[in-house]
Amino acid sequence: TFSPAPGSLQLTINHDIAADLDSTNAFEGPEKLLEVWFAPSPTALPPTARDNGLKGVSPSTWEGMLDMVNCKVLSIVKSDHVDAYLLSE
Amino acid sequence: SSMFVFPHKLILKTCGTTTLLLGLRRLLRIAAVDAGFPFHNAASTEDINVAATPHRVFYSRKNFLFPDRQQGPHTSWKEEVKFLDDTFENGSAYMVGRMNADHWYLYMTTPTSSALTPPLTPRSSNTSSPTRTRKIPTGIVPHVSGAGDAPADETLEVLMMDLDPELAKQFYLEQASAVASKQVPAQAQEARRAALGSLGDIDSTVDVFENCGESDLAGGQGAEIDVTAGEAMTTEGHALGTVVSDTCGLAQVYPTSHYPDARIDAYLFSPCGYSANGVVPAPDAGAEANDNKPAHYWTVHVTPEPICSYASFETNVPSGQNGRRTSDTIQHVVDIFKPGRFTVTFFETKNKTADDEAVPQPAARAGVDKRMDGIKGYRRMDRIIHEFDDYHLVFRYFERE
């Protein structure tokens, strides 16, 4: 493991999923969009929140949730302010 | 599909027949147990039903093409609203647009202060029933320093239907492979580097987990390698996604010439389909100087098959940043796909100035900018404005001339 320098980005590719993904049966275009806020801003996290709030949650923990959604992680770009997950389906 | 995780919020946008809302309660539990956000529906995090109290929630979508093939609560808007109403207090559901044509749905909760909404009585911690009977309050956010300084928030979403068939071919594996094979390797490499933002030049690292399992992906057990090796170990889907990003024009929506720190992660699916995430740090938000300067995102999803061709573009990069107007962004994206019709939704926070209630200031609002009505090659059919307590929503519907 490592800690990227401030301002840097880190790309992670999940080869297990991304290498052999078959999307033949995908058919529905319109997506569903969910946005959940737990604080008004990144600088207004409640005192009980861990450092970095949601961003401090490990990808494996999110994977458990994403399994319920029927999505798999293809790759992740991590930055200081936001982590962007590219997902299957 | 895509997910964006900020310290204070999470955005999850999922395609096809995914069951997005079935992950909601797990999300609320993770926010309480793993991120430490306050909860009011349980005595402790040991309770299986513990759920963090969100500040606010948005759920939205366009009308489905094949609703009968959706799963879980997603077979109808009524069922989705019921699921959300069973989960949250203070929720409101809206339909925007023509019922007999393309329309758009929105569910949102309204933040309320803890003074107005007392916490619910904690549930017994020894219950193990998976059936939650109490709704989760929203908006109960402890006052902390900076809570009143929430930055302006805006989101643009362009949903395009009936894509130009020739342009849609770009998003097929076969065509993308042919395009890639015509590029000399150096050009292909350069395209990938451009899309990823010249990783090697900015003290970044590519962390590749080859043949890893789920726990490996999560635990960060992969080997740190240099950029050159990372390029070689990319997947076909990612490599072709990068080529498509460059050739179709999406890489130029927020070009590195104007947004030098912007990054794109793209994937081309087999046999077709494309997804991309962009991360756009705020201008001059380099290195350690701007911890409070946010990064923004954009995301694109493309389904190119003629029977259900569709593309979506979403961004929260502020309008006017680096001189680029929202109307310019819309025109750029629409020109990539040349859809037969499309909708534009634009969400923006209200001006919080003291005279906001007394003196409306429409001229200052990007959402009502007349330039957004004049997309070349299209006729605006509808413009519908919703005014919520703290947000404006402008919905537009366009058809090809």
Coordinates of C-alpha atoms in Angstrom, one line a residue:
Chain A
T1 CA 0.0 0.0 0.0
F2 CA 1.1 3.6 -0.4
S3 CA -0.1 7.1 0.1
P4 CA -0.1 9.2 -3.0
A5 CA 1.3 12.7 -2.7
P6 CA -1.2 15.5 -2.4
G7 CA -2.7 16.4 -5.7
S8 CA -1.8 13.2 -7.3
L9 CA -4.1 10.6 -8.8
Q10 CA -4.0 6.9 -8.5
L11 CA -5.5 4.5 -11.0
T12 CA -6.5 1.0 -10.0
I13 CA -7.7 -1.6 -12.5
N14 CA -9.6 -4.7 -11.4
H15 CA -8.3 -7.1 -14.0
D16 CA -10.5 -10.0 -12.7
I17 CA -13.6 -8.2 -13.8
A18 CA -12.4 -5.9 -16.6
A19 CA -10.6 -8.4 -18.7
D20 CA -13.4 -10.7 -19.7
L21 CA -16.6 -8.7 -19.3
D22 CA -19.4 -9.6 -21.7
S23 CA -22.2 -7.1 -22.0
T24 CA -24.1 -8.8 -24.7
N25 CA -27.4 -8.8 -22.7
A26 CA -27.3 -5.2 -21.7
F27 CA -30.2 -3.4 -23.3
E28 CA -31.7 -0.6 -21.2
G29 CA -30.1 2.8 -21.6
P30 CA -31.6 5.1 -19.1
E31 CA -29.8 4.9 -15.7
K32 CA -30.9 5.3 -12.2
L33 CA -29.2 8.1 -10.2
L34 CA -28.9 8.2 -6.4
E35 CA -27.1 11.0 -4.6
V36 CA -26.9 10.8 -0.8
W37 CA -25.4 13.6 1.2
F38 CA -24.4 13.0 4.8
A39 CA -23.1 16.6 5.4
P40 CA -23.6 19.9 3.6
S41 CA -19.9 20.0 2.5
P42 CA -16.6 18.2 2.9
T43 CA -15.6 20.7 5.5
A44 CA -18.7 20.2 7.6
L45 CA -18.3 16.6 8.6
P46 CA -19.8 15.8 12.0
P47 CA -17.3 15.1 14.8
T48 CA -18.1 11.4 14.8
A49 CA -17.1 10.9 11.2
R50 CA -13.9 9.2 10.5
D51 CA -11.1 11.1 8.7
N52 CA -12.1 11.6 5.1
G53 CA -15.7 10.5 5.8
L54 CA -17.1 8.2 3.1
K55 CA -13.9 8.5 1.1
G56 CA -12.1 6.7 3.9
V57 CA -14.3 3.6 3.4
S58 CA -12.3 0.8 1.6
P59 CA -13.3 -0.4 -1.9
S60 CA -14.0 -3.9 -0.5
T61 CA -16.7 -2.5 1.8
W62 CA -18.3 -0.7 -1.2
E63 CA -18.1 -3.9 -3.2
G64 CA -20.5 -5.5 -0.7
M65 CA -23.1 -2.8 -1.5
L66 CA -22.4 -2.9 -5.2
D67 CA -23.0 -6.7 -5.2
M68 CA -26.6 -5.9 -4.1
V69 CA -26.9 -3.5 -7.0
N70 CA -25.4 -6.0 -9.5
C71 CA -22.4 -3.9 -10.3
K72 CA -18.7 -4.8 -10.2
V73 CA -15.8 -2.4 -10.0
L74 CA -13.8 -2.1 -13.2
S75 CA -11.4 0.6 -12.1
I76 CA -10.9 3.4 -9.7
V77 CA -9.4 6.8 -10.0
K78 CA -8.6 8.2 -6.6
S79 CA -7.9 11.9 -6.1
D80 CA -7.6 14.0 -2.9
H81 CA -11.2 15.1 -3.2
V82 CA -13.2 12.4 -4.9
D83 CA -12.8 8.7 -5.8
A84 CA -14.3 7.8 -9.2
Y85 CA -15.4 4.2 -9.6
L86 CA -16.0 2.9 -13.1
L87 CA -18.5 0.0 -12.8
S88 CA -19.8 -2.9 -14.9
E89 CA -23.3 -3.1 -16.5
Chain B
S1 CA -22.3 2.5 -14.3
S2 CA -20.3 4.9 -12.1
M3 CA -19.9 5.8 -8.5
F4 CA -18.3 8.9 -7.0
V5 CA -17.3 9.0 -3.4
F6 CA -16.7 12.3 -1.7
P7 CA -16.0 12.7 2.0
H8 CA -19.6 14.0 2.6
K9 CA -21.6 12.4 -0.2
L10 CA -21.9 9.5 -2.6
I11 CA -23.2 9.5 -6.1
L12 CA -24.2 6.2 -7.7
K13 CA -25.5 6.0 -11.3
T14 CA -26.3 2.6 -12.6
C15 CA -27.3 1.3 -16.0
G16 CA -29.4 -1.5 -17.4
T17 CA -31.4 -3.7 -15.0
T18 CA -29.2 -3.0 -12.0
T19 CA -31.1 -2.8 -8.7
L20 CA -29.7 0.4 -7.4
L21 CA -32.2 1.0 -4.6
L22 CA -31.5 -2.5 -3.1
G23 CA -28.1 -1.2 -2.1
L24 CA -29.5 1.9 -0.3
R25 CA -29.8 0.5 3.1
R26 CA -26.4 -1.1 3.0
L27 CA -25.1 2.3 2.0
L28 CA -26.7 3.9 5.0
R29 CA -25.2 1.2 7.2
I30 CA -21.8 1.7 5.8
A31 CA -22.0 5.4 6.4
A32 CA -22.8 4.8 10.0
V33 CA -20.5 1.8 10.8
D34 CA -17.5 2.4 8.5
A35 CA -17.6 6.2 8.0
G36 CA -18.9 7.2 11.5
F37 CA -21.8 9.4 10.4
P38 CA -24.5 9.8 13.1
F39 CA -27.5 7.5 13.2
H40 CA -30.8 7.8 15.0
N41 CA -32.6 4.6 14.3
A42 CA -30.5 2.2 16.5
A43 CA -28.9 2.1 19.9
S44 CA -25.5 1.2 18.5
T45 CA -23.6 0.2 15.3
E46 CA -24.0 -3.4 16.4
D47 CA -27.7 -3.2 15.4
I48 CA -28.0 -4.9 12.0
N49 CA -30.4 -2.2 10.9
V50 CA -28.3 0.8 11.9
A51 CA -28.5 3.5 9.2
A52 CA -26.7 6.8 9.1
T53 CA -29.0 9.8 9.0
P54 CA -28.5 11.5 5.6
H55 CA -28.4 15.3 5.2
R56 CA -30.4 14.9 2.1
V57 CA -31.2 12.4 -0.7
F58 CA -31.8 12.7 -4.4
Y59 CA -33.0 9.9 -6.6
S60 CA -33.8 10.5 -10.3
R61 CA -34.1 8.9 -13.6
K62 CA -35.6 9.2 -17.1
N63 CA -38.5 7.0 -18.0
F64 CA -37.3 3.5 -18.7
L65 CA -37.5 2.1 -22.2
F66 CA -38.4 -1.4 -21.0
P67 CA -39.9 -1.0 -17.5
D68 CA -41.3 -4.5 -17.4
R69 CA -37.8 -6.0 -17.6
Q70 CA -36.5 -4.1 -14.6
Q71 CA -36.1 -5.8 -11.3
G72 CA -36.9 -5.2 -7.6
P73 CA -38.5 -1.8 -6.9
H74 CA -37.5 -0.5 -10.3
T75 CA -40.5 -1.9 -12.3
S76 CA -42.4 1.4 -11.9
W77 CA -41.9 4.9 -10.4
K78 CA -44.7 4.1 -8.0
E79 CA -42.8 1.2 -6.6
E80 CA -39.6 3.2 -6.4
V81 CA -41.3 6.0 -4.5
K82 CA -42.9 3.5 -2.2
F83 CA -39.5 2.0 -1.4
L84 CA -38.0 5.4 -0.8
D85 CA -41.0 6.6 1.3
D86 CA -40.7 3.4 3.4
T87 CA -37.0 4.3 4.0
F88 CA -37.1 8.1 4.6
E89 CA -39.1 10.8 6.2
N90 CA -39.5 14.1 4.4
G91 CA -39.5 12.7 0.9
S92 CA -41.2 14.3 -2.1
A93 CA -41.7 12.7 -5.6
Y94 CA -42.0 14.6 -8.9
M95 CA -42.5 13.9 -12.5
V96 CA -41.1 16.5 -14.9
G97 CA -41.9 16.7 -18.6
R98 CA -44.5 15.2 -21.0
M99 CA -46.3 12.1 -19.7
N100 CA -46.8 10.9 -23.3
A101 CA -43.2 11.4 -24.3
D102 CA -39.8 11.6 -22.6
H103 CA -40.1 12.6 -19.0
W104 CA -38.0 12.6 -15.9
Y105 CA -38.6 11.6 -12.3
L106 CA -37.2 13.0 -9.2
Y107 CA -37.4 12.0 -5.5
M108 CA -35.8 14.3 -2.9
T109 CA -35.8 14.7 0.8
T110 CA -35.7 18.1 2.5
P111 CA -33.2 18.8 5.1
T112 CA -34.7 19.8 8.4
S113 CA -33.0 21.0 11.5
S114 CA -32.8 18.7 14.6
A115 CA -34.8 21.3 16.4
L116 CA -37.7 20.6 14.1
T117 CA -37.3 16.8 13.8
P118 CA -36.4 15.1 17.1
P119 CA -34.4 11.9 16.8
L120 CA -36.4 8.8 16.8
T121 CA -36.3 6.6 19.9
P122 CA -33.4 4.2 19.4
R123 CA -34.4 0.6 18.6
S124 CA -33.4 -2.3 20.7
S125 CA -29.9 -3.4 19.9
N126 CA -30.8 -7.0 20.2
T127 CA -33.3 -7.2 17.4
S128 CA -32.1 -9.2 14.4
S129 CA -35.1 -8.8 12.2
P130 CA -34.0 -7.6 8.7
T131 CA -37.4 -5.8 8.3
R132 CA -36.9 -2.2 9.4
T133 CA -40.1 -0.6 10.6
R134 CA -38.9 2.9 11.3
K135 CA -38.2 5.4 8.7
I136 CA -34.9 7.2 8.6
P137 CA -35.1 10.9 9.3
T138 CA -33.1 13.1 7.1
G139 CA -31.4 16.4 7.6
I140 CA -30.3 16.0 11.1
V141 CA -26.8 17.2 10.8
P142 CA -24.9 18.3 13.9
H143 CA -23.8 21.9 13.7
V144 CA -20.0 22.1 13.2
S145 CA -17.8 24.8 12.1
G146 CA -18.2 25.5 8.4
A147 CA -21.6 23.9 8.1
G148 CA -23.1 27.2 7.1
D149 CA -20.6 27.7 4.4
A150 CA -21.7 25.0 2.1
P151 CA -20.4 25.7 -1.4
A152 CA -22.7 26.3 -4.3
D153 CA -23.8 23.1 -5.9
E154 CA -25.0 22.5 -9.5
T155 CA -25.5 19.4 -11.7
L156 CA -26.1 19.3 -15.4
E157 CA -27.5 16.1 -17.0
V158 CA -28.1 15.6 -20.7
L159 CA -30.0 12.5 -21.6
M160 CA -29.9 11.7 -25.3
M161 CA -32.1 9.3 -27.3
D162 CA -32.2 8.0 -30.9
L163 CA -28.5 8.6 -31.5
D164 CA -27.1 9.1 -35.0
P165 CA -26.4 5.5 -36.2
E166 CA -23.1 6.3 -37.9
L167 CA -21.8 8.1 -34.8
A168 CA -23.1 5.3 -32.6
K169 CA -20.8 2.9 -34.4
Q170 CA -17.8 4.5 -32.6
F171 CA -19.0 2.7 -29.5
Y172 CA -18.8 -0.8 -30.8
L173 CA -15.7 -2.9 -30.0
E174 CA -15.2 -3.9 -33.7
Q175 CA -15.1 -0.4 -35.0
A176 CA -13.0 0.9 -32.1
S177 CA -10.5 -1.9 -32.6
A178 CA -10.2 -1.0 -36.3
V179 CA -9.6 2.6 -35.4
A180 CA -7.0 1.6 -32.8
S181 CA -5.2 -0.6 -35.2
K182 CA -4.8 2.3 -37.6
Q183 CA -3.0 4.3 -35.0
V184 CA 0.7 3.7 -34.7
P185 CA 1.5 2.5 -31.3
A186 CA 3.1 5.8 -30.3
Q187 CA -0.1 7.7 -31.1
A188 CA -2.2 5.2 -29.2
Q189 CA 0.1 5.5 -26.3
E190 CA -0.1 9.3 -26.5
A191 CA -3.9 9.2 -26.7
R192 CA -4.0 7.1 -23.5
R193 CA -1.5 9.4 -21.8
A194 CA -3.5 12.4 -22.8
A195 CA -6.7 11.0 -21.5
L196 CA -5.1 9.9 -18.3
G197 CA -3.5 13.3 -18.0
S198 CA 0.2 12.4 -18.4
L199 CA 0.3 10.4 -15.3
G200 CA 4.1 10.1 -15.4
D201 CA 4.5 13.9 -15.3
I202 CA 2.6 14.6 -12.1
D203 CA 4.0 12.4 -9.5
S204 CA 1.2 9.9 -9.8
T205 CA 1.2 6.2 -9.5
V206 CA -0.6 3.5 -11.3
D207 CA -1.6 0.7 -9.0
V208 CA -2.5 -2.4 -10.8
F209 CA -4.0 -5.5 -9.3
E210 CA -3.5 -8.2 -11.8
N211 CA -5.4 -11.4 -11.2
C212 CA -6.6 -10.1 -7.9
G213 CA -9.6 -11.2 -5.9
E214 CA -12.1 -8.9 -4.3
S215 CA -10.1 -8.7 -1.0
D216 CA -7.0 -7.8 -2.9
L217 CA -8.7 -5.0 -4.7
A218 CA -10.0 -3.7 -1.5
G219 CA -7.0 -4.2 0.7
G220 CA -4.5 -2.5 -1.5
Q221 CA -2.3 -5.5 -1.8
G222 CA -1.4 -4.9 -5.3
A223 CA 2.2 -4.0 -6.3
E224 CA 3.0 -0.4 -6.9
I225 CA 4.5 -0.2 -10.4
D226 CA 5.7 2.5 -12.6
V227 CA 3.6 4.1 -15.3
T228 CA 5.2 2.2 -18.2
A229 CA 4.3 -1.1 -16.7
G230 CA 0.9 0.2 -15.9
E231 CA 0.2 1.1 -19.5
A232 CA 1.2 -2.4 -20.6
M233 CA -1.0 -4.0 -18.0
T234 CA -4.2 -2.2 -18.9
T235 CA -7.2 -4.1 -20.2
E236 CA -8.5 -4.1 -23.7
G237 CA -11.7 -2.4 -22.5
H238 CA -9.8 0.4 -20.9
A239 CA -7.3 0.8 -23.8
L240 CA -10.1 1.0 -26.3
G241 CA -12.1 3.2 -24.0
T242 CA -9.3 5.7 -24.1
V243 CA -9.1 5.5 -27.8
V244 CA -12.8 6.2 -28.2
S245 CA -12.7 9.0 -25.6
D246 CA -10.1 10.7 -27.8
T247 CA -11.6 10.0 -31.3
C248 CA -15.3 10.8 -30.5
G249 CA -14.5 14.1 -28.8
L250 CA -15.4 13.4 -25.2
A251 CA -11.8 14.0 -24.1
Q252 CA -12.3 17.5 -25.3
V253 CA -15.3 18.4 -23.2
Y254 CA -12.9 19.4 -20.5
P255 CA -9.7 19.5 -22.4
T256 CA -6.4 19.3 -20.6
S257 CA -5.4 22.5 -22.4
H258 CA -7.9 24.3 -20.1
Y259 CA -8.1 21.8 -17.3
P260 CA -4.5 20.5 -17.0
D261 CA -5.3 18.3 -14.0
A262 CA -8.4 16.7 -15.5
R263 CA -8.3 12.9 -15.8
I264 CA -10.5 10.4 -17.7
D265 CA -11.0 6.7 -17.0
A266 CA -12.9 5.1 -19.8
Y267 CA -14.0 1.5 -20.7
L268 CA -15.4 0.1 -24.0
F269 CA -17.7 -2.9 -23.4
S270 CA -17.9 -6.0 -25.5
P271 CA -19.6 -6.2 -28.0
C272 CA -20.6 -2.5 -27.5
G273 CA -21.3 0.2 -25.0
Y274 CA -19.0 2.7 -23.3
S275 CA -18.6 4.3 -19.9
A276 CA -16.2 7.1 -18.8
N277 CA -15.6 9.0 -15.6
G278 CA -13.8 12.3 -15.5
V279 CA -12.2 13.9 -12.5
V280 CA -11.7 17.7 -12.9
P281 CA -9.9 19.4 -10.1
A282 CA -10.8 23.1 -9.6
P283 CA -8.5 25.5 -11.3
D284 CA -5.3 26.2 -9.5
A285 CA -6.2 23.4 -7.1
G286 CA -2.8 21.8 -7.5
A287 CA -0.8 19.9 -4.9
E288 CA -1.2 20.8 -1.3
A289 CA -2.2 24.4 -1.7
N290 CA -5.9 24.0 -2.0
D291 CA -7.3 21.5 0.4
N292 CA -10.6 23.2 0.4
K293 CA -10.9 23.5 -3.3
P294 CA -13.2 20.8 -4.6
A295 CA -12.6 18.5 -7.5
H296 CA -15.6 17.9 -9.7
Y297 CA -16.7 15.0 -11.9
W298 CA -18.3 14.2 -15.2
T299 CA -19.6 10.9 -16.4
V300 CA -20.8 9.4 -19.7
H301 CA -22.6 6.2 -20.5
V302 CA -23.5 5.1 -24.0
T303 CA -25.8 2.3 -25.2
P304 CA -25.4 2.4 -29.0
E305 CA -27.7 -0.3 -30.3
P306 CA -30.3 1.1 -32.7
I307 CA -33.2 -0.4 -30.9
C308 CA -32.5 1.4 -27.7
S309 CA -29.7 3.9 -28.5
Y310 CA -29.1 6.2 -25.6
A311 CA -26.3 8.3 -24.1
S312 CA -26.1 10.3 -20.9
F313 CA -23.7 13.0 -19.8
E314 CA -23.6 14.4 -16.3
T315 CA -21.3 16.9 -14.7
N316 CA -21.0 19.0 -11.6
V317 CA -18.2 21.2 -13.0
P318 CA -19.4 24.7 -12.3
S319 CA -20.7 26.6 -15.3
G320 CA -18.4 29.4 -16.3
Q321 CA -15.3 27.7 -14.9
N322 CA -12.4 28.5 -17.2
G323 CA -14.7 30.5 -19.4
R324 CA -16.8 27.6 -20.6
R325 CA -20.6 28.2 -20.4
T326 CA -23.0 25.4 -19.8
S327 CA -24.5 25.9 -23.2
D328 CA -21.1 25.3 -24.8
T329 CA -20.8 22.1 -22.9
I330 CA -24.3 20.9 -24.0
Q331 CA -23.6 21.8 -27.6
H332 CA -20.3 19.9 -27.5
V333 CA -21.8 16.8 -26.1
V334 CA -24.9 16.9 -28.4
D335 CA -22.6 17.2 -31.4
I336 CA -20.8 14.0 -30.4
F337 CA -24.0 11.9 -30.6
K338 CA -26.4 14.0 -32.7
P339 CA -29.4 12.5 -30.9
G340 CA -32.9 12.7 -32.4
R341 CA -34.1 14.1 -29.1
F342 CA -32.7 14.9 -25.7
T343 CA -33.5 16.3 -22.3
V344 CA -31.4 18.6 -20.2
T345 CA -31.9 18.9 -16.4
F346 CA -30.0 21.6 -14.5
F347 CA -29.9 21.7 -10.7
E348 CA -28.4 24.7 -8.9
T349 CA -28.5 25.9 -5.3
K350 CA -30.4 29.1 -4.7
N351 CA -28.5 32.3 -3.9
K352 CA -28.3 32.4 -0.2
T353 CA -28.0 36.2 0.1
A354 CA -30.2 38.0 2.5
D355 CA -32.5 39.4 -0.1
D356 CA -32.9 36.2 -2.0
E357 CA -36.5 35.8 -0.9
A358 CA -37.5 39.4 -1.6
V359 CA -35.6 40.0 -4.8
P360 CA -35.4 37.1 -7.3
Q361 CA -32.2 37.3 -9.3
P362 CA -32.8 35.1 -12.4
A363 CA -30.1 36.8 -14.4
A364 CA -27.5 35.4 -12.0
R365 CA -28.7 31.9 -12.5
A366 CA -27.0 29.7 -15.0
G367 CA -30.1 27.4 -15.3
V368 CA -32.2 30.1 -17.0
D369 CA -29.5 31.3 -19.3
K370 CA -31.2 31.8 -22.6
R371 CA -28.2 30.4 -24.4
M372 CA -29.2 27.0 -23.1
D373 CA -32.4 27.2 -25.1
G374 CA -30.5 27.7 -28.4
I375 CA -28.7 24.4 -29.2
K376 CA -27.8 24.4 -32.9
G377 CA -29.7 21.9 -34.9
Y378 CA -32.5 21.5 -32.4
R379 CA -35.8 23.0 -31.4
R380 CA -36.5 23.4 -27.8
M381 CA -40.0 22.0 -27.1
D382 CA -40.3 22.4 -23.4
R383 CA -38.8 24.4 -20.6
I384 CA -40.1 23.7 -17.1
I385 CA -38.8 25.4 -14.0
H386 CA -39.2 24.0 -10.5
E387 CA -38.3 26.1 -7.5
F388 CA -37.6 24.1 -4.3
D389 CA -36.6 25.4 -0.9
D390 CA -33.0 25.6 -1.7
Y391 CA -32.6 24.5 -5.3
H392 CA -33.8 25.5 -8.7
L393 CA -34.4 22.8 -11.3
V394 CA -34.7 23.7 -15.0
F395 CA -35.9 20.9 -17.3
R396 CA -35.6 21.3 -21.1
Y397 CA -36.6 19.0 -23.9
F398 CA -35.2 19.3 -27.4
E399 CA -36.0 17.6 -30.8
R400 CA -33.9 17.6 -33.9
E401 CA -35.0 20.3 -36.4

